[in-house]
mmCIF file of C-alpha atoms in Angstrom:
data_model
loop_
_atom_site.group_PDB
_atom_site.id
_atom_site.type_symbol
_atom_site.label_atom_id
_atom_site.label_comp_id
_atom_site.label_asym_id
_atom_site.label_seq_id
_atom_site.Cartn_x
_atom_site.Cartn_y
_atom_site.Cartn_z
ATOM 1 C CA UNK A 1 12.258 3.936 -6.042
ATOM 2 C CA UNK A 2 9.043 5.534 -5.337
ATOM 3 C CA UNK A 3 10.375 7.106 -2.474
ATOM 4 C CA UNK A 4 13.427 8.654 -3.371
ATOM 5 C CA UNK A 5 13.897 12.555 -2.573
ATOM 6 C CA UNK A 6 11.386 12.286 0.204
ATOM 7 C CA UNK A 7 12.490 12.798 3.872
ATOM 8 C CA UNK A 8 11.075 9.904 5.369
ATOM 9 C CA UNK A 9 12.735 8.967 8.605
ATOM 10 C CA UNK A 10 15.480 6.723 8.635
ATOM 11 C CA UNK A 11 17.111 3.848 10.069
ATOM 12 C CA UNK A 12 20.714 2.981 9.406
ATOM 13 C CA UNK A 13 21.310 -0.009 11.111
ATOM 14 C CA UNK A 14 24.278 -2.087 10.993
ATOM 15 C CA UNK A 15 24.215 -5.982 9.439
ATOM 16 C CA UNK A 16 23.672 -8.283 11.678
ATOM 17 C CA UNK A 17 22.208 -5.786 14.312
ATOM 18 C CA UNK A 18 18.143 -5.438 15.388
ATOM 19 C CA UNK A 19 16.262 -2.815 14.500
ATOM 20 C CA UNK A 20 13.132 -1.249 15.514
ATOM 21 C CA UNK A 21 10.875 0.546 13.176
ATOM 22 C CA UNK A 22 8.203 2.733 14.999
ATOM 23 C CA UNK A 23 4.517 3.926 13.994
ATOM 24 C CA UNK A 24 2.002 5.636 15.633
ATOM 25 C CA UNK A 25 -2.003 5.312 14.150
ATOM 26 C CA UNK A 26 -4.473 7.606 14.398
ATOM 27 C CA UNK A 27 -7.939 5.970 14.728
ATOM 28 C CA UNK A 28 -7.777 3.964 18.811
ATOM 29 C CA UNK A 29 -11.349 1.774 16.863
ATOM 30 C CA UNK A 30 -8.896 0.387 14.638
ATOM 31 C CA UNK A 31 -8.940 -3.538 15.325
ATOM 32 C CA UNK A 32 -6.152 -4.741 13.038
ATOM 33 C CA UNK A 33 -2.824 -3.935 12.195
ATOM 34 C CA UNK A 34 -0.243 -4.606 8.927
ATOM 35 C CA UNK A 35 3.364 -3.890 8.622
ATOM 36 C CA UNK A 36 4.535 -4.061 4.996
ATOM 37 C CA UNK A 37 7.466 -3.440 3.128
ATOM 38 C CA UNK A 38 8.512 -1.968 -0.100
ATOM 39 C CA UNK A 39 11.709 -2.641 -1.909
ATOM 40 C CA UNK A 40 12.368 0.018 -4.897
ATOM 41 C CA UNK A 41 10.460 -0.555 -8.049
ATOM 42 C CA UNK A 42 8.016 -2.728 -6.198
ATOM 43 C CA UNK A 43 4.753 -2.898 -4.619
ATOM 44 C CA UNK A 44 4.138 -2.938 -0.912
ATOM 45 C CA UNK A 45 4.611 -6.687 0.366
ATOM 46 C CA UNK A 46 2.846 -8.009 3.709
ATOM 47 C CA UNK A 47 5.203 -8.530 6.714
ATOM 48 C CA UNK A 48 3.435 -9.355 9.471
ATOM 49 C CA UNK A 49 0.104 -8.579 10.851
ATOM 50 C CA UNK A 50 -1.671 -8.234 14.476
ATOM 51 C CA UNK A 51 -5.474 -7.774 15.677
ATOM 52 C CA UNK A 52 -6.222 -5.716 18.013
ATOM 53 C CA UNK A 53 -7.222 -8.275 20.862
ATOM 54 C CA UNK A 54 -2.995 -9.178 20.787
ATOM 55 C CA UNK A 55 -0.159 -7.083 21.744
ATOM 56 C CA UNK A 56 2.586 -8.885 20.451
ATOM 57 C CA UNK A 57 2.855 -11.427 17.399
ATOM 58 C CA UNK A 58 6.110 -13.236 15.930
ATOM 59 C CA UNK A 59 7.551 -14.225 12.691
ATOM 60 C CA UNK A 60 10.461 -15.324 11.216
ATOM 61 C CA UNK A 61 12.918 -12.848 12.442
ATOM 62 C CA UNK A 62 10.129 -10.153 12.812
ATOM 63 C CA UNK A 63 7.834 -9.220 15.824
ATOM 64 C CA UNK A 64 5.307 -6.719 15.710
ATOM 65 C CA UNK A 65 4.205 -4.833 18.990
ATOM 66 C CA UNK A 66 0.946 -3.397 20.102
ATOM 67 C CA UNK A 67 0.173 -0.715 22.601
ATOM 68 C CA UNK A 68 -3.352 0.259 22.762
ATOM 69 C CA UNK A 69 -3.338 2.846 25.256
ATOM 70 C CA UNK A 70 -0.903 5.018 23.129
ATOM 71 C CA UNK A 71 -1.852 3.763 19.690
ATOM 72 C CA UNK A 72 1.448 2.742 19.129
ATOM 73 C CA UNK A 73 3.267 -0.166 16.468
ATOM 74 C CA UNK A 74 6.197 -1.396 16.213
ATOM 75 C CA UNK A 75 8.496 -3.566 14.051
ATOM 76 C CA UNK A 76 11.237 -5.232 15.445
ATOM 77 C CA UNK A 77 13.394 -7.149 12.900
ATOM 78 C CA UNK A 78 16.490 -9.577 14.613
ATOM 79 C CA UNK A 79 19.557 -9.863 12.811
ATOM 80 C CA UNK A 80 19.096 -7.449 9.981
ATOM 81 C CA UNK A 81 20.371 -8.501 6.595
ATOM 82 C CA UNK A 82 21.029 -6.465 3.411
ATOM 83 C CA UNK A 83 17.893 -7.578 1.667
ATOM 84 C CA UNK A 84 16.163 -5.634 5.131
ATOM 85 C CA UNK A 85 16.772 -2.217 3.246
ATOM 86 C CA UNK A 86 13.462 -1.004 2.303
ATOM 87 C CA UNK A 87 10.145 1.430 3.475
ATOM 88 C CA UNK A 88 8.721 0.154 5.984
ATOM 89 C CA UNK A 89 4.925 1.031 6.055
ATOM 90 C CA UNK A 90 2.282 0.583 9.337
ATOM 91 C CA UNK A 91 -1.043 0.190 8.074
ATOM 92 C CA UNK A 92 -4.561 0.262 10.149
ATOM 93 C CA UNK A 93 -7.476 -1.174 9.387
ATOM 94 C CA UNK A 94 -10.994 0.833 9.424
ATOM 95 C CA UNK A 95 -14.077 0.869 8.446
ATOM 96 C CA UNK A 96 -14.850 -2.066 5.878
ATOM 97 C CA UNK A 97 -11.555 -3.392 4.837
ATOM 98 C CA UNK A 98 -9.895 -0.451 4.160
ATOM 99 C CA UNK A 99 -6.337 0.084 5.061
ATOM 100 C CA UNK A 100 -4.955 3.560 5.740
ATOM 101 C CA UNK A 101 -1.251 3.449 5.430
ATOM 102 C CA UNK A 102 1.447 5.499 7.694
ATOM 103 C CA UNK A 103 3.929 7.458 5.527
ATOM 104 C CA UNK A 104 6.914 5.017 5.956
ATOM 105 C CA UNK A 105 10.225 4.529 7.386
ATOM 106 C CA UNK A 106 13.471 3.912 5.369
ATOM 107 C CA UNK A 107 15.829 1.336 6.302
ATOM 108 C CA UNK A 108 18.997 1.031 5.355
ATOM 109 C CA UNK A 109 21.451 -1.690 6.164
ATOM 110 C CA UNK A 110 25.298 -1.131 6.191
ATOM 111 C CA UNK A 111 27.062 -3.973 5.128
ATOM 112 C CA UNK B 1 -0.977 -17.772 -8.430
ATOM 113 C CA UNK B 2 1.027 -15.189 -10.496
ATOM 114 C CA UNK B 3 0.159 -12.495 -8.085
ATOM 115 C CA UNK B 4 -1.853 -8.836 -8.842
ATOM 116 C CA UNK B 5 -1.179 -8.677 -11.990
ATOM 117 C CA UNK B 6 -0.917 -4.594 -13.070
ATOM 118 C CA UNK B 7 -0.098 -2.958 -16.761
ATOM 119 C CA UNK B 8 1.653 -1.377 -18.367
ATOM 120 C CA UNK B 9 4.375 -1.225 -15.530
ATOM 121 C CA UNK B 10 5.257 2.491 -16.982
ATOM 122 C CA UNK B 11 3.560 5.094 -18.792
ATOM 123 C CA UNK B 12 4.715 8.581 -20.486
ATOM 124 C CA UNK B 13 1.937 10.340 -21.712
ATOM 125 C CA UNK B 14 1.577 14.130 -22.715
ATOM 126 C CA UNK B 15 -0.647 16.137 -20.876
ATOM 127 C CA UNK B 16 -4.457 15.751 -22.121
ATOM 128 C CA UNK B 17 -4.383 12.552 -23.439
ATOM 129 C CA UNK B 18 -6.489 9.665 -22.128
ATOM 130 C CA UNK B 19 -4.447 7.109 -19.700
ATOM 131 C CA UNK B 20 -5.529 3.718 -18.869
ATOM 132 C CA UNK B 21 -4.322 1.319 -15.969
ATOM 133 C CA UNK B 22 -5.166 -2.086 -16.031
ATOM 134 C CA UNK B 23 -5.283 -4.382 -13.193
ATOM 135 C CA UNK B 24 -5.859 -8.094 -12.744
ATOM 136 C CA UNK B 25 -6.751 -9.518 -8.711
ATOM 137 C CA UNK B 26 -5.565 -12.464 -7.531
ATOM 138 C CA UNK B 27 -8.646 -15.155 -8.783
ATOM 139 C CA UNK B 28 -10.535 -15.988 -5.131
ATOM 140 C CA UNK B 29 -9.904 -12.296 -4.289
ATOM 141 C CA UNK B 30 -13.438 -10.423 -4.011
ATOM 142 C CA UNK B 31 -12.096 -6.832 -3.059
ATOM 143 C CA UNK B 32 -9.695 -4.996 -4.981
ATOM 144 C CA UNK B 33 -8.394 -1.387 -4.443
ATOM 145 C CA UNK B 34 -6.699 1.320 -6.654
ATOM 146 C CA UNK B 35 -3.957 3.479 -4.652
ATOM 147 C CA UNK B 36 -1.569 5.894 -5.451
ATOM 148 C CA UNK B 37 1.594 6.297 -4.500
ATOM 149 C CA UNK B 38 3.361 10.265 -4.290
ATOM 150 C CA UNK B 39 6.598 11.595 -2.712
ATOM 151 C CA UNK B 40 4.512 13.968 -0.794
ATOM 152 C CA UNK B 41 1.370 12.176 0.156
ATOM 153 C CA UNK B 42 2.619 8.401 0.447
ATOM 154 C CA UNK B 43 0.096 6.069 -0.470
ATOM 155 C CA UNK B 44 -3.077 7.348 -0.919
ATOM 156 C CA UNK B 45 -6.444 5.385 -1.347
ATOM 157 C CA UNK B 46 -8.602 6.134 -4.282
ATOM 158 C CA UNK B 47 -11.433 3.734 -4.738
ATOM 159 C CA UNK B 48 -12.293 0.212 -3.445
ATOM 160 C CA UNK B 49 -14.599 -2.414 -5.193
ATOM 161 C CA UNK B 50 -16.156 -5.769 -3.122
ATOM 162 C CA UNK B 51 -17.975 -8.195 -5.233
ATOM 163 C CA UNK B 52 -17.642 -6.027 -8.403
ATOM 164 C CA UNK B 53 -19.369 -2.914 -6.804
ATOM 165 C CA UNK B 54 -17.632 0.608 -6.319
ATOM 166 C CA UNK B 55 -18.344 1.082 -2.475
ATOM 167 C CA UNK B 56 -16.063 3.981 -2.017
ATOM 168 C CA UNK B 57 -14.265 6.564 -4.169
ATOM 169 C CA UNK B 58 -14.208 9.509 -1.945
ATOM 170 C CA UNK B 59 -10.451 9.004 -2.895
ATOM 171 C CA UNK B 60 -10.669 9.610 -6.479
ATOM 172 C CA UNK B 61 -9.187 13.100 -6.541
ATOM 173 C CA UNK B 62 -11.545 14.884 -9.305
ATOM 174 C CA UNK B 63 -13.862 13.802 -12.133
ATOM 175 C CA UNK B 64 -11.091 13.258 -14.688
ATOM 176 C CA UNK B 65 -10.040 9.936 -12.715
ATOM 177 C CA UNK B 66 -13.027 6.806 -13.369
ATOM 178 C CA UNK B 67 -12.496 3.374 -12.203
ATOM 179 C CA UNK B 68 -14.330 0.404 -13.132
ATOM 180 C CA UNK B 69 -14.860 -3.601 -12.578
ATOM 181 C CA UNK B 70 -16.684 -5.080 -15.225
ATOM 182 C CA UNK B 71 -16.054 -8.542 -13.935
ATOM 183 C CA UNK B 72 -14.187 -10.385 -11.265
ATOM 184 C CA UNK B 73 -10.598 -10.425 -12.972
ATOM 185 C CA UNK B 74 -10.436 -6.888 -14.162
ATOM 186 C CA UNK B 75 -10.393 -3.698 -13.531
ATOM 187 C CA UNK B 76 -9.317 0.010 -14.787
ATOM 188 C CA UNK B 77 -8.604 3.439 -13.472
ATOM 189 C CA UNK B 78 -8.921 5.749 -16.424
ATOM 190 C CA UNK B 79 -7.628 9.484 -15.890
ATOM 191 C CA UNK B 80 -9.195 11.783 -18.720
ATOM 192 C CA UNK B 81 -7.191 14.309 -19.300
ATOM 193 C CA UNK B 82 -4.531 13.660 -17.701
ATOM 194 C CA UNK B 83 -2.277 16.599 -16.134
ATOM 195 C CA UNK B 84 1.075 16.436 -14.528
ATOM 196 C CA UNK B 85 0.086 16.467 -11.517
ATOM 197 C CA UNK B 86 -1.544 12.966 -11.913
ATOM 198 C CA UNK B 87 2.096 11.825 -12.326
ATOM 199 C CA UNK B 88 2.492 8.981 -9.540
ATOM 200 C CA UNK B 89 2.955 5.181 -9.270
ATOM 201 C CA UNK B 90 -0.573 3.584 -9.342
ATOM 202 C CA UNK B 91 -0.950 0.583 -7.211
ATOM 203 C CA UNK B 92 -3.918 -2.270 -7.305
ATOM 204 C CA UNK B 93 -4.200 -4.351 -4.714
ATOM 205 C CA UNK B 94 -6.842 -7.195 -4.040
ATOM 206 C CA UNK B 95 -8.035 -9.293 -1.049
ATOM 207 C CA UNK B 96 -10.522 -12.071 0.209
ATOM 208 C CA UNK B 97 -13.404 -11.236 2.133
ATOM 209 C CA UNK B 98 -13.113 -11.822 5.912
ATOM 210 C CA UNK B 99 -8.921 -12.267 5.437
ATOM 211 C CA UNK B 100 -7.304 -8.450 5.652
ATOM 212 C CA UNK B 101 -3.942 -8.883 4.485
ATOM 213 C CA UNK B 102 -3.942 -7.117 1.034
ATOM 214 C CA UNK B 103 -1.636 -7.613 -2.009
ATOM 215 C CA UNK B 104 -0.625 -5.508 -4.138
ATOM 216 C CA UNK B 105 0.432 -5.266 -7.430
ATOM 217 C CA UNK B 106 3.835 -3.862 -9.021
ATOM 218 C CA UNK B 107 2.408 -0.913 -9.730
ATOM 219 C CA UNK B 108 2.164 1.684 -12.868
ATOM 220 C CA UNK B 109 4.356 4.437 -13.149
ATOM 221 C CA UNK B 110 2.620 7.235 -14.767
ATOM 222 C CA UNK B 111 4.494 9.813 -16.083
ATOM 223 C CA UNK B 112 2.622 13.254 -17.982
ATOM 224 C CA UNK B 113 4.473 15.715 -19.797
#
């Protein structure tokens, strides 16, 4: 994939187990949040998103986390499955509509 | 809706010639974006239209790359001459107006020799 040979940090998690995929942003006037995630050969998909007046937001199987005061976002997926095992990207929104994306976290799920 | 719709999905070109990427939003979709993706820099914006109208390519990395939206279902990033360095996976991605969530394409893999 597009990401192959680069050191991004990773996540091994076992099937079945949670995991928690971390991201810190830079800009603290940034008022909306996206995780995505992107499989090999493919585009960037939306997960899950939060604004910035929220500090936590659920999905199916996936809750993302917001702490202001330390610009911080998180991903927590429950039960991880094989299809899980992808890049993992934060992205913040600024200025008008545009999306500045974190430099990704692997995941990979052992069977 | 068949999604962003992005082509050729790869392309080996020598170094000099004239590339083309070619990008179709999702109809309803009145922003659309051009990024690239690198090992080193991750995914980078390079230009963003609304409505049709360039409103920011301070991303566009020098004079050789162009971008245009003649109309609301198309667009192209045209790199001219291409070097190796340009080598990357090109994504488009579009959204509405007022709803952030973008989607992206499959992307172009651009390879120069």
């Amino acid at each position: 994939g597009e990401n192959v040979g680069l050191h991004l940090p990773t996540l091994s998690v076992q099937e079945g187990d949670n995991s928690i995929i971390n991201c810190a942003y830079s800009n603290s006037a940034s008022d909306y949040f996206i995780w995505y995630k992107q499989e090999s050969g493919k585009g960037p998909q939306f997960i899950i998103d939060i604004r910035s007046n929220m500090d936590k937001r659920q999905g199916q199987r996936v809750t993302v986390l917001l702490n202001k005061t330390v610009k911080h976002l998180s991903l927590q997926i429950a039960a991880t499955q094989p299809g899980d095992s992808a890049v993992y990207f934060c992205a913040e929104r600024y200025g008008n509509n545009r999306l500045a994306f974190g430099k990704g976290n692997q995941v990979v799920v052992i069977p | 809706d068949a999604g962003v719709i992005q082509s050729p999905r790869h392309e080996v070109t020598e170094m000099g010639q004239e590339v083309t990427l070619r990008c179709k939003p999702i109809s309803g979709h009145n922003s659309l974006f051009w990024y690239r993706q690198t090992m080193m820099r991750g995914l980078e914006l390079l230009i963003y239209f609304n409505n049709n109208v360039p409103i920011d390519d301070s991303g566009m990395p020098e004079d050789r790359f162009s971008a245009k939206m003649p109309n609301a279902s198309f667009s192209t990033l045209k790199i001219q001459p291409s070097e190796p360095r340009d080598s990357a996976v090109y994504f488009c991605a579009s959204s509405q107006q007022g709803n952030y969530g973008y989607t992206f394409g499959s992307g172009t893999r651009l390879t120069v020799v």
